[in-house]
C-alpha atoms as a PDB file:
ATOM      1  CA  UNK A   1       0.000   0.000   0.000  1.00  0.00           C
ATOM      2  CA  UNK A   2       1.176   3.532  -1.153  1.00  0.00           C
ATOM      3  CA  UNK A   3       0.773   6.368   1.697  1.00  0.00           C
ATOM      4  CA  UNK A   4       1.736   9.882   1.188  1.00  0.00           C
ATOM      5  CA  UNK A   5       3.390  11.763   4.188  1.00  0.00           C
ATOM      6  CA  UNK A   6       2.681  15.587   4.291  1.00  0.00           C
ATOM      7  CA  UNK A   7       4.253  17.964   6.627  1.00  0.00           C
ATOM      8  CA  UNK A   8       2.660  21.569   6.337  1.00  0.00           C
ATOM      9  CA  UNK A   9       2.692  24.276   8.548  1.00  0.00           C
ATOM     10  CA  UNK A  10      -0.912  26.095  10.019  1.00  0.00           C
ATOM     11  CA  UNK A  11      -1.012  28.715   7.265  1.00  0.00           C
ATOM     12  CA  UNK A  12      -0.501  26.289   4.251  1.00  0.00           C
ATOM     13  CA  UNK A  13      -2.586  26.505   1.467  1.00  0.00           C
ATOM     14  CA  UNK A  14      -4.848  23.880  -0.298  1.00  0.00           C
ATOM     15  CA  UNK A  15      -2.264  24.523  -3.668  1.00  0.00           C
ATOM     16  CA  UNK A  16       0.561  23.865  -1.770  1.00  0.00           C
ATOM     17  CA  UNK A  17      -0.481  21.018  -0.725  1.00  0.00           C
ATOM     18  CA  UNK A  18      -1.473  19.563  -4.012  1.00  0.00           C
ATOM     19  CA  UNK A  19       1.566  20.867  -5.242  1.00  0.00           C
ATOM     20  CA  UNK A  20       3.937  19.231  -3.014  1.00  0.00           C
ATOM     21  CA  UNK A  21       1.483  15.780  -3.665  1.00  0.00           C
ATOM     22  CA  UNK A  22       2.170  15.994  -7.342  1.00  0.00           C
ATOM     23  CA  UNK A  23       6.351  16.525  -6.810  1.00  0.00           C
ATOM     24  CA  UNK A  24       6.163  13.562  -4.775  1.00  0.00           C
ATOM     25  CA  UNK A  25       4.576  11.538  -7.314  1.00  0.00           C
ATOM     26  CA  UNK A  26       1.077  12.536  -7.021  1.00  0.00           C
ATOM     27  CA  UNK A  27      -2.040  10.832  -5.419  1.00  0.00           C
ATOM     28  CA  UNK A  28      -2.743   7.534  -8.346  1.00  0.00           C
ATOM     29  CA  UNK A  29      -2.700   4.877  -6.116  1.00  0.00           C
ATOM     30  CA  UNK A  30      -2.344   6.075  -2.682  1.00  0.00           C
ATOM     31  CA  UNK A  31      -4.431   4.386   0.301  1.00  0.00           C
ATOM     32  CA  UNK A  32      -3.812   7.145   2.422  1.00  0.00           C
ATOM     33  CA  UNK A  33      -2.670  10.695   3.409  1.00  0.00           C
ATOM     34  CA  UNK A  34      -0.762  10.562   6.672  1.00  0.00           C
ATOM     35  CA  UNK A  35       0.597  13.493   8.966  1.00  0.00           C
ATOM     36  CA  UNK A  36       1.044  14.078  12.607  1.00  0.00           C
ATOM     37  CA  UNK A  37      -1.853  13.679  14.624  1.00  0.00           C
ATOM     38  CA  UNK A  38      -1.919  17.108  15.834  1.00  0.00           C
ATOM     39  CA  UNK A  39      -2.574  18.472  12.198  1.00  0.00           C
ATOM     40  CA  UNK A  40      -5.139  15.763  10.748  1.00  0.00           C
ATOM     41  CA  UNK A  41      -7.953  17.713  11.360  1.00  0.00           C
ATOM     42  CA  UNK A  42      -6.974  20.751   9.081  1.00  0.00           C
ATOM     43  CA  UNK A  43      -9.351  21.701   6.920  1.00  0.00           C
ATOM     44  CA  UNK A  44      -6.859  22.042   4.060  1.00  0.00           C
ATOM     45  CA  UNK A  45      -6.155  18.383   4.732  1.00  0.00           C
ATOM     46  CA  UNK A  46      -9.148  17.170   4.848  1.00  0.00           C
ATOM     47  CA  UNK A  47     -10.533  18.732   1.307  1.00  0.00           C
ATOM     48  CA  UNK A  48      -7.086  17.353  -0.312  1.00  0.00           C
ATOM     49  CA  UNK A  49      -8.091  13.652   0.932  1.00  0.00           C
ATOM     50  CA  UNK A  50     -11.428  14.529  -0.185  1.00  0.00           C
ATOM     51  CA  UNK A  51      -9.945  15.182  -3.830  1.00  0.00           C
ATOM     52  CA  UNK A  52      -7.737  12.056  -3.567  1.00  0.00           C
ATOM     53  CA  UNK A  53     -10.036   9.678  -2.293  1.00  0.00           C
ATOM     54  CA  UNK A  54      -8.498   8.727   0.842  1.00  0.00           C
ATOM     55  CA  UNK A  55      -8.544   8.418   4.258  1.00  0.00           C
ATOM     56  CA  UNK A  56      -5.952  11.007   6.392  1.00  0.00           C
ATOM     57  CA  UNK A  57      -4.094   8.125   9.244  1.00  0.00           C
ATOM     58  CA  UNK A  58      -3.031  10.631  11.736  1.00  0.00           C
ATOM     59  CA  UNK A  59       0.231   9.584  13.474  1.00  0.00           C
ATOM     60  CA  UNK A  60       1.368  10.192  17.251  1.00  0.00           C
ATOM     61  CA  UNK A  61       4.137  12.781  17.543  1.00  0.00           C
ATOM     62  CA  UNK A  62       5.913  10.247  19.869  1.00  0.00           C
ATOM     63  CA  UNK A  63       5.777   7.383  16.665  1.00  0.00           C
ATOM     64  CA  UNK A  64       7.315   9.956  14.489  1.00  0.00           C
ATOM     65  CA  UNK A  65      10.058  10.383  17.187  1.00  0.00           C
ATOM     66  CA  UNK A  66      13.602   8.175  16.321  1.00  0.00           C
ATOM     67  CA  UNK A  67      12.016   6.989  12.751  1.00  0.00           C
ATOM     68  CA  UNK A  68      15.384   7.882  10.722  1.00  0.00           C
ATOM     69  CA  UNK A  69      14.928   9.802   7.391  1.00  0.00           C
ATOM     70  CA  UNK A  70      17.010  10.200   4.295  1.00  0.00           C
ATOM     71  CA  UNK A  71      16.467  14.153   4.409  1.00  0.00           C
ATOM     72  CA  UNK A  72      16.787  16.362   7.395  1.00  0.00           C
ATOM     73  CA  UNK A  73      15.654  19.748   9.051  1.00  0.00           C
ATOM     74  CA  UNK A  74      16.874  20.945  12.373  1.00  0.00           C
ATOM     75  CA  UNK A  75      14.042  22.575  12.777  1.00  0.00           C
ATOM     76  CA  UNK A  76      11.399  19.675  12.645  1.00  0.00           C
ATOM     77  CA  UNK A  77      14.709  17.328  14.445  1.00  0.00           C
ATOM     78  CA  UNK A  78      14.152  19.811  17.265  1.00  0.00           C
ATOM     79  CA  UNK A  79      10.542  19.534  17.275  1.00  0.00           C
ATOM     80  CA  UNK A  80       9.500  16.245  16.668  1.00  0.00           C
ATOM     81  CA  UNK A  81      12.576  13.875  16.680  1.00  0.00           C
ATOM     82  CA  UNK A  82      12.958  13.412  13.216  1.00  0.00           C
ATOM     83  CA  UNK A  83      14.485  14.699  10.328  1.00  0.00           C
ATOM     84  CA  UNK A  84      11.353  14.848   8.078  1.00  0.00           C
ATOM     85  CA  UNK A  85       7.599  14.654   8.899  1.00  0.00           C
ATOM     86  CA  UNK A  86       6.265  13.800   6.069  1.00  0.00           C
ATOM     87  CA  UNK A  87       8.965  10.910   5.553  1.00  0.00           C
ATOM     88  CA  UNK A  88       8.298   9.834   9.150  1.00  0.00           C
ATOM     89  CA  UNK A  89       4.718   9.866   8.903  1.00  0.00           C
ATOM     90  CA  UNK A  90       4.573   7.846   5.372  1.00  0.00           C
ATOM     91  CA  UNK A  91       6.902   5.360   7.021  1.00  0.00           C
ATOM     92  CA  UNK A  92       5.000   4.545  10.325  1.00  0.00           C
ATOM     93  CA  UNK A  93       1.370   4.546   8.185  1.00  0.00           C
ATOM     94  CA  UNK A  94       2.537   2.204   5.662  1.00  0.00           C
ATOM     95  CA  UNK A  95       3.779  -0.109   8.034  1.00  0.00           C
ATOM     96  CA  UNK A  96       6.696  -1.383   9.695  1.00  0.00           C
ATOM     97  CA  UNK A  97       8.411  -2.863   6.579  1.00  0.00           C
ATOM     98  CA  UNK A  98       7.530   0.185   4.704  1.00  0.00           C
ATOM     99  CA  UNK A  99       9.955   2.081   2.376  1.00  0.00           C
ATOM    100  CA  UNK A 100      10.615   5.322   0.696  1.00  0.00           C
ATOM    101  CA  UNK A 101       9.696   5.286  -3.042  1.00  0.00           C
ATOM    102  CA  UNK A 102       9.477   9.439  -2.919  1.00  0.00           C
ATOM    103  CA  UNK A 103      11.914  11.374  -0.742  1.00  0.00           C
ATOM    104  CA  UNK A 104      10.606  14.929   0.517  1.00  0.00           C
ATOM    105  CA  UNK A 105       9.705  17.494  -1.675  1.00  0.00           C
ATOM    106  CA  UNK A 106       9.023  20.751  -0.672  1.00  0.00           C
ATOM    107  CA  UNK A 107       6.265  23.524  -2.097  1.00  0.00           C
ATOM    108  CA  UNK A 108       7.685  26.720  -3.908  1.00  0.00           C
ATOM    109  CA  UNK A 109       6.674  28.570  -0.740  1.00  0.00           C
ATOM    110  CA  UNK A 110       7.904  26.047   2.016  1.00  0.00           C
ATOM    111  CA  UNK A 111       4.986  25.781   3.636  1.00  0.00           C
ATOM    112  CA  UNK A 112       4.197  21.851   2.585  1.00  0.00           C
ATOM    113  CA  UNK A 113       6.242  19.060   2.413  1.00  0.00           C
ATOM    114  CA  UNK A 114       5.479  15.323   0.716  1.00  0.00           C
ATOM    115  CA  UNK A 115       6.938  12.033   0.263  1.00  0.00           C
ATOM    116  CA  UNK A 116       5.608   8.467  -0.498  1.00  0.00           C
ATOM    117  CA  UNK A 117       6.184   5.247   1.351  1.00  0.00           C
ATOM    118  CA  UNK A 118       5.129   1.906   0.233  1.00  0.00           C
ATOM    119  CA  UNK A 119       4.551  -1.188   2.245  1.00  0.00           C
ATOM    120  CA  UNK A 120       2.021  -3.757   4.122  1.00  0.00           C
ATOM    121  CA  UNK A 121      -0.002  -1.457   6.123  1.00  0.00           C
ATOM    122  CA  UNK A 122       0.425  -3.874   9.027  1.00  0.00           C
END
């Protein structure tokens, strides 16, 4: 199962969203959106899962804590424990087996970030 990991801060837009989606690969075949828990319930979120067709799996700040990432900002290292959210969050929704088939890309205005994990969903 495909699950795209988005990391977006409170002021995002609903086209930076979708355009970080697309850089990452875009939303043909996804199962599921997947962020921290904390920022499921944007409304932003929720119309761009809406458009996709897919659930949003929220994620526990503490599960995104320690899951190592390819890319890395202090910032969100500082914050949540991680180098990426949106890597960390496609990882620990697809599964535990789950792999990065689309490494973070950011929006032209760096206010959303996407990647793509695949894997069992278990």
């Amino acid at each position: 199962m495909k699950v795209a990991g988005l990391g977006f801060r409170k002021d995002v837009t609903l086209a930076s969203l979708r355009e970080a989606l697309l850089a990452a690969g875009g939303p043909e075949g996804l199962a599921a959106i997947a962020t921290v828990s904390d920022r499921a319930d944007a409304e932003v979120l929720k119309q761009l899962a809406c458009e996709c067709g897919v659930p949003i799996k929220a994620v526990p700040a503490e599960a995104l804590a320690g899951v190592d990432t390819p890319t890395q900002s202090k910032i969100v290292a500082d914050k949540f424990g991680t180098g990426s959210v949106a890597e960390a969050a496609a990882l620990a929704a697809a599964g535990p087996r789950a792999r990065l088939i689309a490494t973070r890309v950011v929006s032209r205005d760096r206010t959303a970030t996407a990647a793509v994990a695949e894997g069992d969903g278990a």
